CSV table of C-alpha atoms and ligand atoms in Angstrom, one decimal:
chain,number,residue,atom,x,y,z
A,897,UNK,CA,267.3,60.0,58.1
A,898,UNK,CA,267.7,60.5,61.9
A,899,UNK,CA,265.0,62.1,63.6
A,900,UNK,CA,265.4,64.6,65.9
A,901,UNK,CA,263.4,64.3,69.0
A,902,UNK,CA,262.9,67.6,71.2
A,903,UNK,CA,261.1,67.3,74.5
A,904,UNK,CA,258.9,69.9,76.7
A,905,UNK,CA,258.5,70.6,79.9
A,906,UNK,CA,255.2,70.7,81.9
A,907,UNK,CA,254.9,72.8,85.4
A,908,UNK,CA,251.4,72.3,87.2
A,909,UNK,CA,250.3,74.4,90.1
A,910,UNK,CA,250.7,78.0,89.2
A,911,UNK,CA,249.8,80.3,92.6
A,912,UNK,CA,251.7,82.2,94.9
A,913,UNK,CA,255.0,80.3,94.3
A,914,UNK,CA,254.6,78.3,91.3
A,915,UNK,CA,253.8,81.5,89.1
A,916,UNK,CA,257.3,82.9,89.8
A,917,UNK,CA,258.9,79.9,89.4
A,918,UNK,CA,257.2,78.6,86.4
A,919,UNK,CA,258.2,82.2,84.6
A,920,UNK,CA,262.4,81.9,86.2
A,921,UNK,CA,261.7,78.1,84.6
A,922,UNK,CA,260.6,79.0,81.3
A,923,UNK,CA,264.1,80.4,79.8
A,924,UNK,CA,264.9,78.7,76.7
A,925,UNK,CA,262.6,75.6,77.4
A,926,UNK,CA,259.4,74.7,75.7
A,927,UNK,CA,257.0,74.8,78.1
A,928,UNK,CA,253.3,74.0,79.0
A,929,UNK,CA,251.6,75.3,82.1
A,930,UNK,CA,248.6,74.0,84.0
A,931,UNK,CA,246.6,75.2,86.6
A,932,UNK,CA,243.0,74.5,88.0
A,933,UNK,CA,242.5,78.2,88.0
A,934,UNK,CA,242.5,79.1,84.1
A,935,UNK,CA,243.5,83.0,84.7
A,936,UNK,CA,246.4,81.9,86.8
A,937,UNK,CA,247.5,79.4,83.6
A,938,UNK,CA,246.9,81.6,80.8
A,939,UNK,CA,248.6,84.9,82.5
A,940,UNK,CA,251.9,82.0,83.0
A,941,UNK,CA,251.5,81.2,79.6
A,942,UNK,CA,251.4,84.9,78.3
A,943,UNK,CA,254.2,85.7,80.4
A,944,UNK,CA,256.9,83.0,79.7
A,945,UNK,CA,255.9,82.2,76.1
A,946,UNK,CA,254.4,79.5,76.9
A,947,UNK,CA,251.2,76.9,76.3
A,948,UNK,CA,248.1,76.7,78.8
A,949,UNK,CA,246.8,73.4,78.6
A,950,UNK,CA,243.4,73.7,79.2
A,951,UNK,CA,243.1,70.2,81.1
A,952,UNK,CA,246.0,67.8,81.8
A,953,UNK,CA,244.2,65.4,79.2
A,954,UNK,CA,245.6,67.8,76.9
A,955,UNK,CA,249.4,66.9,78.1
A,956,UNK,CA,252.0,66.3,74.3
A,957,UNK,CA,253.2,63.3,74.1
A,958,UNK,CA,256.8,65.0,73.9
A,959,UNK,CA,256.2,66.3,77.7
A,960,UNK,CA,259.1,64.4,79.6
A,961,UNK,CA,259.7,66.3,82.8
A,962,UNK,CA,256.8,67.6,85.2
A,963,UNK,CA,257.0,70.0,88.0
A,964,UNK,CA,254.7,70.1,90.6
A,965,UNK,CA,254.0,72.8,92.7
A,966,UNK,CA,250.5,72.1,94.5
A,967,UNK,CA,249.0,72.2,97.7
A,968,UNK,CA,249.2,69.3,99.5
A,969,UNK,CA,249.8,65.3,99.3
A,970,UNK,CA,246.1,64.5,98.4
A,971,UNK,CA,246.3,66.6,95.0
A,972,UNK,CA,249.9,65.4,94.0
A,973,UNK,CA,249.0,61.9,94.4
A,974,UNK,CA,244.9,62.2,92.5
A,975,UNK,CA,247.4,64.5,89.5
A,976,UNK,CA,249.3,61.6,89.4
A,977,UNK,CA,247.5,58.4,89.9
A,978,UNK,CA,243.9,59.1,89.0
A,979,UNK,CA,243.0,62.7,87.8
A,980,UNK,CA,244.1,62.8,84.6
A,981,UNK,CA,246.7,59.9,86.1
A,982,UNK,CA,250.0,61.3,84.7
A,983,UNK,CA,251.8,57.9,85.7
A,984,UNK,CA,249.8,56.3,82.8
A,985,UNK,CA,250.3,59.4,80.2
A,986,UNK,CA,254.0,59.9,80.8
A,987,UNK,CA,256.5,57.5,79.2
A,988,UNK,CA,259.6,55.7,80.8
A,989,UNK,CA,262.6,57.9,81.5
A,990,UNK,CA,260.5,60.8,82.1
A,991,UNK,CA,261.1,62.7,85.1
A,992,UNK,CA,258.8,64.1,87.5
A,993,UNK,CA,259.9,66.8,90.3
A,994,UNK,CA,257.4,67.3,93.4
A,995,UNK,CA,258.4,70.7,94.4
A,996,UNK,CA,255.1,71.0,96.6
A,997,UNK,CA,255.5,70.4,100.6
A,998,UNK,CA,254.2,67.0,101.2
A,999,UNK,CA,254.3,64.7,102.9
A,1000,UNK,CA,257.3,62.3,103.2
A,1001,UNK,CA,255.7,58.3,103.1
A,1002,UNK,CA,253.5,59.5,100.1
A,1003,UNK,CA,256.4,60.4,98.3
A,1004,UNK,CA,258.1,57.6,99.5
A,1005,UNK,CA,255.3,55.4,98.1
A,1006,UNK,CA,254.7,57.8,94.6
A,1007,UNK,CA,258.7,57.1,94.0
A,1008,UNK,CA,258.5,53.6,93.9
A,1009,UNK,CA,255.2,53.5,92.1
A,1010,UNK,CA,257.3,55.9,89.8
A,1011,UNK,CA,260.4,53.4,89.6
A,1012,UNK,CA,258.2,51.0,88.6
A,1013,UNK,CA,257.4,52.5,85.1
A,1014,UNK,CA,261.1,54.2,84.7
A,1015,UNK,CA,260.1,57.0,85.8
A,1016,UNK,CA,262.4,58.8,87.5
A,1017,UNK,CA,260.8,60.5,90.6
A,1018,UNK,CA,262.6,63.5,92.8
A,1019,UNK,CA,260.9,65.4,95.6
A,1020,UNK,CA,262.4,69.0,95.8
A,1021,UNK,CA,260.7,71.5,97.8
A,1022,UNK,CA,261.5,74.9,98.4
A,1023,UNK,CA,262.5,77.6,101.2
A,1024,UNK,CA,262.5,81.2,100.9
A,1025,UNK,CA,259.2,82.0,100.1
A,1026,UNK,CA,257.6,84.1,97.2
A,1027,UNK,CA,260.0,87.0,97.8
A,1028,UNK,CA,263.2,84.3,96.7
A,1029,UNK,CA,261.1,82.6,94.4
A,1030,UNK,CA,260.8,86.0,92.4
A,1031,UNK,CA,264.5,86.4,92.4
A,1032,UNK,CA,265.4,82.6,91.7
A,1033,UNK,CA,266.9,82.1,95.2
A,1034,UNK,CA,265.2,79.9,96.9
A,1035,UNK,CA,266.8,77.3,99.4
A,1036,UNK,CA,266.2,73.8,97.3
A,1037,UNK,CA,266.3,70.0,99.4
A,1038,UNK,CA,266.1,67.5,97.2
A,1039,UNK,CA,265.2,63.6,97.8
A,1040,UNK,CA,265.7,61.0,95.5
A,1041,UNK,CA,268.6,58.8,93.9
A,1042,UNK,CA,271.6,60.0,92.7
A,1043,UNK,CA,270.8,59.3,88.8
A,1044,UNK,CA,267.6,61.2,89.4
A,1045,UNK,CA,269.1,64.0,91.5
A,1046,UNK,CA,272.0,64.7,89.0
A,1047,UNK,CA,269.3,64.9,86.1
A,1048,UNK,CA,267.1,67.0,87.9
A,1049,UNK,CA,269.4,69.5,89.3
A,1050,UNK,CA,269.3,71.1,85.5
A,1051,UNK,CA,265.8,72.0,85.9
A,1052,UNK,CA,266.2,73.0,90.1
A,1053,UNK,CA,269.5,75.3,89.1
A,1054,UNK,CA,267.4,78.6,87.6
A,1055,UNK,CA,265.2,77.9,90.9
A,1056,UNK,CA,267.3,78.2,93.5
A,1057,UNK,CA,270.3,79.4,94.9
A,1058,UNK,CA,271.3,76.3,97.0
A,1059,UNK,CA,270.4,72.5,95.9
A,1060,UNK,CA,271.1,70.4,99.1
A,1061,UNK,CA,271.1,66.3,98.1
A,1062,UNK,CA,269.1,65.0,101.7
A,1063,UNK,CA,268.7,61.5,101.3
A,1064,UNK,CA,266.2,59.0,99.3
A,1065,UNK,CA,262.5,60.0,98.0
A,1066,UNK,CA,260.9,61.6,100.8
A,1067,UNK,CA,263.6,62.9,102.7
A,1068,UNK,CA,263.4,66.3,101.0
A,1069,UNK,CA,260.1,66.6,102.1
A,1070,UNK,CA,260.7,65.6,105.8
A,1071,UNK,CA,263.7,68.5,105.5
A,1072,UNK,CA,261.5,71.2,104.7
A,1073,UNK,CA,258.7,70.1,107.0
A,1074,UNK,CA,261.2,69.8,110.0
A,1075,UNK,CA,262.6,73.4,108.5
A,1076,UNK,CA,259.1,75.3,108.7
A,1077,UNK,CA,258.3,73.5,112.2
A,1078,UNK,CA,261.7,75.4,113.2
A,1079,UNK,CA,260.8,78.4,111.7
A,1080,UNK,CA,256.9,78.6,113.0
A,1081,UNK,CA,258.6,78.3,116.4
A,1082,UNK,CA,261.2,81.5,115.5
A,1083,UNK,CA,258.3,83.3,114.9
A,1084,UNK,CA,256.1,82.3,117.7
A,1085,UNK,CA,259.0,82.6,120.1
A,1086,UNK,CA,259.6,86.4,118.9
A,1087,UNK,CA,256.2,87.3,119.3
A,1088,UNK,CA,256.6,86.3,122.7
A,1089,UNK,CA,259.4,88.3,123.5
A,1090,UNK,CA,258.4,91.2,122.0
A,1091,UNK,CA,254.5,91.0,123.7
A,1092,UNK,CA,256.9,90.9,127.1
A,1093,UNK,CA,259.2,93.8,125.9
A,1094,UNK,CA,256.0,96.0,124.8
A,1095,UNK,CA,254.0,95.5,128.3
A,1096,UNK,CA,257.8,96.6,129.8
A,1097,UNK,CA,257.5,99.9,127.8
A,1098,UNK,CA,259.9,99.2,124.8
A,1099,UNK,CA,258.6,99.5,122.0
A,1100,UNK,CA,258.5,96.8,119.0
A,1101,UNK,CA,260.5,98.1,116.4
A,1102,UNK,CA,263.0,98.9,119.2
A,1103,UNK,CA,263.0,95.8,120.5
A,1104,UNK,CA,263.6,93.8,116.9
A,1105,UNK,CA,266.3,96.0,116.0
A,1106,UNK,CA,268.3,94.9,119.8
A,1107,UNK,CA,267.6,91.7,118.9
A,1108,UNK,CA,268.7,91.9,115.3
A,1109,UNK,CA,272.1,93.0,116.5
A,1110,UNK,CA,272.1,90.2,119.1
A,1111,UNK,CA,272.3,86.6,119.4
A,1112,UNK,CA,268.2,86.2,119.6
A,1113,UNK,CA,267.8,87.1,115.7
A,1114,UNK,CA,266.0,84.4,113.2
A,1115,UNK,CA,265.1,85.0,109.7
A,1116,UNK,CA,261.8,86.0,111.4
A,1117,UNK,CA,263.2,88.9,113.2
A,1118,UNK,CA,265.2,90.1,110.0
A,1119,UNK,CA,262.8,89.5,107.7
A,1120,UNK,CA,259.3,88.8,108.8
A,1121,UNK,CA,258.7,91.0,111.6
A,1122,UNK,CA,259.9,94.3,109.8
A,1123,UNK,CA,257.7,93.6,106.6
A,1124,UNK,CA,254.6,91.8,107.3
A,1125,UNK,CA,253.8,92.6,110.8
A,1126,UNK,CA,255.2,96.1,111.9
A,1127,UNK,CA,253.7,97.1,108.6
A,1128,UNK,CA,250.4,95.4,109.9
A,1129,UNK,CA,250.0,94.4,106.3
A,1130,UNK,CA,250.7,90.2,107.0
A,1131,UNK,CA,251.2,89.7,103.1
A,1132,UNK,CA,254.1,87.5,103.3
A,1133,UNK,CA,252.3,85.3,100.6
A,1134,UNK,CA,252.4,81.7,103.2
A,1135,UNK,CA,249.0,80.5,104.1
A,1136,UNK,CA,249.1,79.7,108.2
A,1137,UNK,CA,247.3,76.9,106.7
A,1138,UNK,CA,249.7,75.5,104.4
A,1139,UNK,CA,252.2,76.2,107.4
A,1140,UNK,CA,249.9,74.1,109.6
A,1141,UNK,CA,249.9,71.8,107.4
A,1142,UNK,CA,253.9,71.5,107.7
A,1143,UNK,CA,253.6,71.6,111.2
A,1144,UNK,CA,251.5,68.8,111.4
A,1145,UNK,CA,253.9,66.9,108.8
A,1146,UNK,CA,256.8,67.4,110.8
A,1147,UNK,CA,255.4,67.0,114.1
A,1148,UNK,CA,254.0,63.2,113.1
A,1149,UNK,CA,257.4,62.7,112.1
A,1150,UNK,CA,258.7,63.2,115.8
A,1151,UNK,CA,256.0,61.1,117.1
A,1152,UNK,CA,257.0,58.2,114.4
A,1153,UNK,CA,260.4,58.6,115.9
A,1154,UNK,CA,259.2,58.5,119.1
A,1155,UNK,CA,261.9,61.8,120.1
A,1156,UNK,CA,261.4,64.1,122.5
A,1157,UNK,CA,260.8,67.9,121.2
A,1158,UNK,CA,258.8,69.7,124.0
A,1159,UNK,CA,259.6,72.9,122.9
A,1160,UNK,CA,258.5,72.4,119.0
A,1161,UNK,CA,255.3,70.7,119.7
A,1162,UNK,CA,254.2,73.6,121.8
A,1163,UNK,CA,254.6,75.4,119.0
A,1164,UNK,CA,252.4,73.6,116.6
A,1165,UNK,CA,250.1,73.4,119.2
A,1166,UNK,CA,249.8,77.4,120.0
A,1167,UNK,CA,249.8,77.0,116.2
A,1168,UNK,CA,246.3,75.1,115.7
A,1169,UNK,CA,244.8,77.2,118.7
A,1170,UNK,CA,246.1,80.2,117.3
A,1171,UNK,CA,244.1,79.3,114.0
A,1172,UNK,CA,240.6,78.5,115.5
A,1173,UNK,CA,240.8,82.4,116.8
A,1174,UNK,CA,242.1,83.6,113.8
A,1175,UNK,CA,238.4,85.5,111.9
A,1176,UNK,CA,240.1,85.9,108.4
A,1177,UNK,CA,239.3,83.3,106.1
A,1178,UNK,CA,242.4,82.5,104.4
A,1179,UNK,CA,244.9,84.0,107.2
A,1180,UNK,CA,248.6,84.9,106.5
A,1181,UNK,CA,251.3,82.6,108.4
A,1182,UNK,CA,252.3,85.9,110.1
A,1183,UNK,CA,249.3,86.2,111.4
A,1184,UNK,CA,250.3,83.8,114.2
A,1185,UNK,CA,251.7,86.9,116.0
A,1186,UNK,CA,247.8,88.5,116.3
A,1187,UNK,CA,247.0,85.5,118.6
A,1188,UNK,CA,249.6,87.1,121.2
A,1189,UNK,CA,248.8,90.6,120.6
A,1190,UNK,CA,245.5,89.1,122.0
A,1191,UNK,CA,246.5,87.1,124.2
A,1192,UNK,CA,248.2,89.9,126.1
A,1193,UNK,CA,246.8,93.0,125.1
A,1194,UNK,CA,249.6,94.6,123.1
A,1195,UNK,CA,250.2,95.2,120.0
A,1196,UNK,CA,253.1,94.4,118.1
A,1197,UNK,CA,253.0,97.1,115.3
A,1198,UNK,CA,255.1,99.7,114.5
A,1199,UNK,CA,254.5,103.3,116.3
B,1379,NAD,P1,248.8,78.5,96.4
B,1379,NAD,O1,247.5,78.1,97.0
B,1379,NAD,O2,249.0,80.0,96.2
B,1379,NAD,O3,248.9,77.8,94.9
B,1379,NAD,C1,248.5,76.5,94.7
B,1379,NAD,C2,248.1,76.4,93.2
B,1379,NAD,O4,247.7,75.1,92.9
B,1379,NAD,C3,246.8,77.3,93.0
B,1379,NAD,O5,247.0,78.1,91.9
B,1379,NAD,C4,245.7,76.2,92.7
B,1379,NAD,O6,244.7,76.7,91.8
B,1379,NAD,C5,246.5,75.1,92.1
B,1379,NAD,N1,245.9,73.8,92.1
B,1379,NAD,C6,245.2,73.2,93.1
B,1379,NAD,N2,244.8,72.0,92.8
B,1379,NAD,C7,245.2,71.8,91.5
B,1379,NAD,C8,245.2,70.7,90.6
B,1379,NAD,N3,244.5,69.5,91.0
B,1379,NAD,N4,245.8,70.8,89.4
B,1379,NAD,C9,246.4,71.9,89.1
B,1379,NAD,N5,246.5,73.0,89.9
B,1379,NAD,C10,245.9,72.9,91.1
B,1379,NAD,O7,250.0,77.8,97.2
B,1379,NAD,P2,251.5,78.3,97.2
B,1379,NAD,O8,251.7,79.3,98.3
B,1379,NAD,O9,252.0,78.6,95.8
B,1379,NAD,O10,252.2,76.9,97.7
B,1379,NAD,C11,252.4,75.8,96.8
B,1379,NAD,C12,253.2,74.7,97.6
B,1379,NAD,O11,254.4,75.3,97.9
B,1379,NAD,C13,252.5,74.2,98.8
B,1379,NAD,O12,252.8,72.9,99.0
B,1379,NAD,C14,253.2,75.1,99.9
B,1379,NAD,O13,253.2,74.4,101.2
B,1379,NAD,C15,254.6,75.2,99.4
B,1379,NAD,N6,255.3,76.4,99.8
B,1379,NAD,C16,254.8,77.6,99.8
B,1379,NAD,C17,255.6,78.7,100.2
B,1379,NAD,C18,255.0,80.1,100.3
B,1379,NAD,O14,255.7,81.0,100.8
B,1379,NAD,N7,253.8,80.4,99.8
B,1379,NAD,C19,256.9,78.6,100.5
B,1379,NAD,C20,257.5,77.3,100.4
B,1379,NAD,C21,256.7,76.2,100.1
């Protein structure tokens, strides 16, 4: 008699962008969801169908591909080597996909440790933010081997709308670390301009849409300025410190390199001082632009 075999999926970390992605995952797959937060696992689980383990000590034994989607470096690695310790649960020719920003020589390191075992080991994190995570869009850069790449693109294509192939484990995460340094500066550079353009009498919303016809525009101007800070509402759903936290990623990167980036580092730097004067306690990453309207007295709202 040949038996068949049938294998699950698992996708841990389940908040701002893993919920939406967990439920574009979910279609046709059996899947189990985990989450530190219970509500934020069992509301995934009601809404794709799906099983909330209640602790990762709970994992199937038919679980053979795990998603992560978690906060940082620290928690990927304790998940994975010592809290439950998913490297000692999984069998060989699993895979594991590290969809989380982190930090490049960890996930240099967790890929070989992962190699090791026959695991196959792929850091893929994301761009776009909650709004293309809803819709399945998200911009996708991928590290890892090619065997591992090809196998995972399969689970990354209901993700995302592009799945760029960087370079070995870790160079997916430098991508998207260098990326978000890029981007914090966008949006730092366009609060400056438009703090200078509102002390000269024009007006913010006047100003964005000049430079959204011209050659200044960023996805910041298009996108971030007109919802989350002309609105004053700063809900874009990217904690400034996550974004620090890619700052600081990418910014140790250029020092390893020893390059020189004046411009970039000033940004992360205005960054870090522009969090100390933040009051909120878990600030948006738009928020950045209230350290200028402070700085110089305007304000950057619409009206
Ligand atoms: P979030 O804080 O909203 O979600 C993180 C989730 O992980 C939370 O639900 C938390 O309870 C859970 N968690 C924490 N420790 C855990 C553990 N040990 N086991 C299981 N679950 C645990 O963060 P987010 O905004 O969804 O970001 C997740 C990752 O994606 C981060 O690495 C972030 O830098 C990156 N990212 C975020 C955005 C964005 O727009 N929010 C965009 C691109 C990339």
């Amino acid at each position: 008699m040949v038996e068949i075999q049938h294998h699950a999926s698992l996708f841990i970390g389940l908040g701002n962008m893993g919920r939406p992605m967990a439920i574009n995952y979910a279609a046709g797959r059996e899947l189990f969801v985990y989450d530190t937060n219970p509500v934020a696992a069992a509301e995934v689980a009601a809404a794709t169908n799906g099983i909330a383990l209640p602790d990762l000590e709970y994992m199937p034994s038919h679980v053979r591909t795990v998603i992560l989607m978690l906060p940082n470096s620290r928690i990927v690695e304790s998940v994975l080597r010592t809290s439950p310790g998913l490297f000692k649960r999984l069998p060989a020719r699993s895979l594991i996909i590290d969809m989380s920003s982190s930090e490049p020589e960890s996930t240099a390191a967790l890929a070989a440790e992962a190699a090791a075992i026959g695991i196959d080991y792929v850091d893929a994190p994301v761009s776009g933010g909650v709004a293309k995570a809803e819709v399945g869009k998200l911009a996708i850069m991928v590290g890892g081997d090619s065997t591992a790449v090809e196998r995972a693109k399969r689970h990354l294509r209901p993700l995302g709308e592009t799945i760029t192939h960087v370079g070995p484990a870790g160079t997916g995460h430098a991508a998207k670390a260098l990326n978000n340094l890029l981007s914090a500066t966008n949006l730092a550079a366009a609060a400056e301009i438009l703090s200078v353009a509102a002390t000269a009498g024009i007006a913010p919303e006047k100003m964005l849409e000049v430079i959204n016809g011209s050659t200044g525009r960023s996805q910041a101007s298009e996108f971030k300025y007109p919802r989350h800070v002309l609105t004053g509402t700063f809900d874009s759903g990217f904690a400034m410190d996550l974004m620090l936290k890619d700052l600081r990623i990418a910014t140790n990167l250029i020092s390893q390199q020893s390059a020189e980036a004046p411009i970039v580092l000033t940004a992360q730097a205005t960054a870090e001082k522009a969090r100390e004067l933040l009051e909120s306690a878990q600030p948006d990453h738009t928020e950045f632009v209230r350290y200028y309207e402070k700085l110089n007295g305007t304000s950057l709202r619409a009206g």
